[in-house]
GROMACS .gro file of C-alpha atoms in nm:
model
  218
    1UNK     CA    1  -2.203   0.092  -2.293
    2UNK     CA    2  -2.013   0.410  -2.371
    3UNK     CA    3  -1.816   0.568  -2.085
    4UNK     CA    4  -1.693   0.923  -2.053
    5UNK     CA    5  -1.321   0.961  -1.991
    6UNK     CA    6  -1.384   1.043  -1.622
    7UNK     CA    7  -1.617   0.743  -1.580
    8UNK     CA    8  -1.368   0.508  -1.747
    9UNK     CA    9  -1.089   0.635  -1.522
   10UNK     CA   10  -1.295   0.583  -1.206
   11UNK     CA   11  -1.413   0.238  -1.315
   12UNK     CA   12  -1.068   0.115  -1.415
   13UNK     CA   13  -0.920   0.257  -1.093
   14UNK     CA   14  -1.187   0.075  -0.892
   15UNK     CA   15  -1.113  -0.256  -1.068
   16UNK     CA   16  -0.743  -0.223  -0.980
   17UNK     CA   17  -0.804  -0.127  -0.617
   18UNK     CA   18  -1.055  -0.407  -0.556
   19UNK     CA   19  -0.826  -0.674  -0.707
   20UNK     CA   20  -1.054  -0.733  -1.004
   21UNK     CA   21  -0.734  -0.662  -1.196
   22UNK     CA   22  -0.445  -0.829  -1.016
   23UNK     CA   23  -0.090  -0.699  -0.954
   24UNK     CA   24   0.123  -0.763  -1.260
   25UNK     CA   25  -0.175  -0.816  -1.492
   26UNK     CA   26  -0.132  -0.672  -1.842
   27UNK     CA   27  -0.357  -0.379  -1.934
   28UNK     CA   28  -0.406  -0.415  -2.307
   29UNK     CA   29  -0.479  -0.070  -2.447
   30UNK     CA   30  -0.706  -0.189  -2.730
   31UNK     CA   31  -0.897  -0.419  -2.498
   32UNK     CA   32  -0.965  -0.136  -2.253
   33UNK     CA   33  -1.064   0.096  -2.538
   34UNK     CA   34  -1.323  -0.160  -2.646
   35UNK     CA   35  -1.447  -0.220  -2.294
   36UNK     CA   36  -1.513   0.150  -2.233
   37UNK     CA   37  -1.589   0.246  -2.593
   38UNK     CA   38  -1.344   0.536  -2.595
   39UNK     CA   39  -1.061   0.640  -2.827
   40UNK     CA   40  -0.689   0.581  -2.807
   41UNK     CA   41  -0.598   0.932  -2.687
   42UNK     CA   42  -0.836   0.941  -2.385
   43UNK     CA   43  -0.736   0.584  -2.292
   44UNK     CA   44  -0.368   0.678  -2.294
   45UNK     CA   45  -0.450   0.981  -2.079
   46UNK     CA   46  -0.635   0.754  -1.835
   47UNK     CA   47  -0.340   0.515  -1.812
   48UNK     CA   48  -0.108   0.811  -1.759
   49UNK     CA   49  -0.326   0.932  -1.473
   50UNK     CA   50  -0.327   0.583  -1.320
   51UNK     CA   51   0.052   0.580  -1.341
   52UNK     CA   52   0.056   0.908  -1.148
   53UNK     CA   53  -0.174   0.740  -0.893
   54UNK     CA   54   0.085   0.462  -0.851
   55UNK     CA   55  -0.164   0.200  -0.973
   56UNK     CA   56  -0.007   0.101  -1.306
   57UNK     CA   57   0.343   0.068  -1.446
   58UNK     CA   58   0.464   0.100  -1.804
   59UNK     CA   59   0.769  -0.085  -1.938
   60UNK     CA   60   0.913   0.014  -2.278
   61UNK     CA   61   0.841  -0.250  -2.544
   62UNK     CA   62   0.662  -0.463  -2.285
   63UNK     CA   63   0.343  -0.272  -2.220
   64UNK     CA   64   0.138  -0.146  -1.929
   65UNK     CA   65   0.074  -0.353  -1.618
   66UNK     CA   66  -0.113  -0.325  -1.291
   67UNK     CA   67   0.150  -0.207  -1.041
   68UNK     CA   68   0.285  -0.469  -0.800
   69UNK     CA   69   0.206  -0.446  -0.430
   70UNK     CA   70   0.530  -0.363  -0.249
   71UNK     CA   71   0.561  -0.331   0.127
   72UNK     CA   72   0.836  -0.070   0.085
   73UNK     CA   73   0.602   0.154  -0.113
   74UNK     CA   74   0.329   0.098   0.147
   75UNK     CA   75   0.565   0.211   0.425
   76UNK     CA   76   0.651   0.526   0.229
   77UNK     CA   77   0.282   0.605   0.178
   78UNK     CA   78   0.201   0.547   0.545
   79UNK     CA   79   0.480   0.786   0.650
   80UNK     CA   80   0.318   1.055   0.441
   81UNK     CA   81  -0.042   0.973   0.530
   82UNK     CA   82   0.016   0.968   0.906
   83UNK     CA   83   0.126   1.330   0.902
   84UNK     CA   84  -0.117   1.448   0.635
   85UNK     CA   85  -0.420   1.276   0.789
   86UNK     CA   86  -0.336   1.449   1.117
   87UNK     CA   87  -0.337   1.778   0.925
   88UNK     CA   88  -0.673   1.681   0.774
   89UNK     CA   89  -0.809   1.635   1.126
   90UNK     CA   90  -0.686   1.979   1.226
   91UNK     CA   91  -0.812   2.164   0.921
   92UNK     CA   92  -1.143   1.981   0.902
   93UNK     CA   93  -1.218   2.058   1.268
   94UNK     CA   94  -1.162   2.425   1.193
   95UNK     CA   95  -1.333   2.448   0.853
   96UNK     CA   96  -1.599   2.179   0.815
   97UNK     CA   97  -1.943   2.305   0.717
   98UNK     CA   98  -2.278   2.193   0.854
   99UNK     CA   99  -2.360   2.040   0.515
  100UNK     CA  100  -2.044   1.827   0.531
  101UNK     CA  101  -2.119   1.724   0.889
  102UNK     CA  102  -2.463   1.618   0.770
  103UNK     CA  103  -2.304   1.401   0.499
  104UNK     CA  104  -2.080   1.234   0.757
  105UNK     CA  105  -2.381   1.165   0.982
  106UNK     CA  106  -2.561   1.007   0.686
  107UNK     CA  107  -2.260   0.782   0.618
  108UNK     CA  108  -2.264   0.661   0.977
  109UNK     CA  109  -2.639   0.604   0.954
  110UNK     CA  110  -2.586   0.403   0.635
  111UNK     CA  111  -2.336   0.186   0.823
  112UNK     CA  112  -2.595   0.121   1.094
  113UNK     CA  113  -2.863   0.046   0.835
  114UNK     CA  114  -2.645  -0.185   0.623
  115UNK     CA  115  -2.821  -0.523   0.614
  116UNK     CA  116  -2.604  -0.702   0.357
  117UNK     CA  117  -2.412  -1.014   0.454
  118UNK     CA  118  -2.080  -1.177   0.370
  119UNK     CA  119  -1.845  -1.021   0.116
  120UNK     CA  120  -2.111  -0.780  -0.009
  121UNK     CA  121  -2.144  -0.637   0.342
  122UNK     CA  122  -1.766  -0.599   0.376
  123UNK     CA  123  -1.747  -0.424   0.037
  124UNK     CA  124  -2.028  -0.185   0.128
  125UNK     CA  125  -1.877  -0.106   0.468
  126UNK     CA  126  -1.540  -0.037   0.307
  127UNK     CA  127  -1.708   0.200   0.063
  128UNK     CA  128  -1.869   0.387   0.353
  129UNK     CA  129  -1.527   0.411   0.519
  130UNK     CA  130  -1.377   0.549   0.197
  131UNK     CA  131  -1.666   0.795   0.155
  132UNK     CA  132  -1.604   0.926   0.508
  133UNK     CA  133  -1.239   0.993   0.422
  134UNK     CA  134  -1.342   1.174   0.103
  135UNK     CA  135  -1.574   1.411   0.287
  136UNK     CA  136  -1.315   1.490   0.555
  137UNK     CA  137  -1.058   1.561   0.283
  138UNK     CA  138  -1.303   1.800   0.117
  139UNK     CA  139  -1.366   1.964   0.456
  140UNK     CA  140  -1.006   2.090   0.464
  141UNK     CA  141  -1.091   2.322   0.172
  142UNK     CA  142  -0.740   2.253   0.045
  143UNK     CA  143  -0.773   2.099  -0.305
  144UNK     CA  144  -0.406   2.000  -0.330
  145UNK     CA  145  -0.414   1.819   0.004
  146UNK     CA  146  -0.743   1.649  -0.083
  147UNK     CA  147  -0.621   1.530  -0.423
  148UNK     CA  148  -0.293   1.399  -0.281
  149UNK     CA  149  -0.468   1.202  -0.006
  150UNK     CA  150  -0.728   1.058  -0.242
  151UNK     CA  151  -0.443   0.906  -0.444
  152UNK     CA  152  -0.259   0.779  -0.136
  153UNK     CA  153  -0.582   0.631  -0.003
  154UNK     CA  154  -0.617   0.436  -0.329
  155UNK     CA  155  -0.269   0.285  -0.289
  156UNK     CA  156  -0.351   0.176   0.067
  157UNK     CA  157  -0.693   0.042  -0.031
  158UNK     CA  158  -0.526  -0.208  -0.266
  159UNK     CA  159  -0.352  -0.368   0.033
  160UNK     CA  160  -0.683  -0.381   0.217
  161UNK     CA  161  -0.847  -0.578  -0.064
  162UNK     CA  162  -0.540  -0.793  -0.130
  163UNK     CA  163  -0.523  -0.901   0.233
  164UNK     CA  164  -0.901  -0.959   0.240
  165UNK     CA  165  -0.976  -0.775   0.561
  166UNK     CA  166  -1.318  -0.869   0.691
  167UNK     CA  167  -1.608  -0.704   0.864
  168UNK     CA  168  -1.440  -0.698   1.207
  169UNK     CA  169  -1.142  -0.494   1.084
  170UNK     CA  170  -1.358  -0.258   0.880
  171UNK     CA  171  -1.590  -0.188   1.173
  172UNK     CA  172  -1.287  -0.110   1.390
  173UNK     CA  173  -1.179   0.149   1.133
  174UNK     CA  174  -1.532   0.289   1.117
  175UNK     CA  175  -1.540   0.314   1.497
  176UNK     CA  176  -1.241   0.551   1.470
  177UNK     CA  177  -1.448   0.755   1.226
  178UNK     CA  178  -1.739   0.772   1.471
  179UNK     CA  179  -1.496   0.923   1.720
  180UNK     CA  180  -1.371   1.156   1.448
  181UNK     CA  181  -1.725   1.274   1.374
  182UNK     CA  182  -1.779   1.347   1.743
  183UNK     CA  183  -1.456   1.552   1.749
  184UNK     CA  184  -1.560   1.743   1.438
  185UNK     CA  185  -1.904   1.815   1.584
  186UNK     CA  186  -1.742   2.006   1.872
  187UNK     CA  187  -1.452   2.131   1.656
  188UNK     CA  188  -1.187   1.980   1.880
  189UNK     CA  189  -0.875   2.034   1.668
  190UNK     CA  190  -0.627   1.841   1.885
  191UNK     CA  191  -0.858   1.543   1.930
  192UNK     CA  192  -0.939   1.524   1.559
  193UNK     CA  193  -0.567   1.528   1.473
  194UNK     CA  194  -0.493   1.254   1.728
  195UNK     CA  195  -0.777   1.031   1.608
  196UNK     CA  196  -0.672   1.053   1.244
  197UNK     CA  197  -0.307   0.975   1.321
  198UNK     CA  198  -0.409   0.676   1.534
  199UNK     CA  199  -0.650   0.561   1.262
  200UNK     CA  200  -0.374   0.541   1.001
  201UNK     CA  201  -0.123   0.381   1.238
  202UNK     CA  202  -0.373   0.110   1.335
  203UNK     CA  203  -0.438   0.035   0.969
  204UNK     CA  204  -0.064   0.018   0.901
  205UNK     CA  205  -0.011  -0.227   1.186
  206UNK     CA  206  -0.296  -0.448   1.062
  207UNK     CA  207  -0.149  -0.464   0.713
  208UNK     CA  208   0.199  -0.550   0.837
  209UNK     CA  209   0.067  -0.818   1.075
  210UNK     CA  210  -0.132  -0.981   0.795
  211UNK     CA  211   0.162  -0.973   0.555
  212UNK     CA  212   0.383  -1.129   0.823
  213UNK     CA  213   0.121  -1.400   0.873
  214UNK     CA  214   0.115  -1.477   0.502
  215UNK     CA  215   0.495  -1.497   0.490
  216UNK     CA  216   0.505  -1.735   0.787
  217UNK     CA  217   0.240  -1.962   0.637
  218UNK     CA  218   0.407  -1.973   0.294
   0.00000   0.00000   0.00000
């Protein structure tokens, strides 16, 4: 199957985030070119974009690898996201359109209608959670802010998949988003900001607790 450059980028990014490609795994350029049926130049541009996303690393004379998962980097990202997600709450409450509110309502309805079980259910719920973030980013009508947060969300999502959070944790995150939707419906700027900051801090605490648990059990 032949992929466009944009499709190949999204697919490869998804494989890294969902741990289909593991931290430290070599990304052979020719292999990926064959997988996506695209040329050397677009593949190198894709890998460059993934480096900018913080998802791959290149080492001279050694090659390109899936970036390692480092708690220090996660802490740096969370520092940024806590403040920027609060700004998203503020701007979205002021600027969100009825069409975007409708999309958020449909995401919440999809969560309620989700009948999958096991890992498939967790994966689908996480996708709904990610879709909600994407719409709220768009609702700021600030392309630079939206693009930055999409990339930071990808870095954080890798930790989510690595630590294998289950349905309970995902639904807790989605419950925050239900509250966020209610705040956006009435355009409560302060409440939307507070919910988004709490949402990110709760996620950060969950990640750190799980990492600590892994270290203690090692």
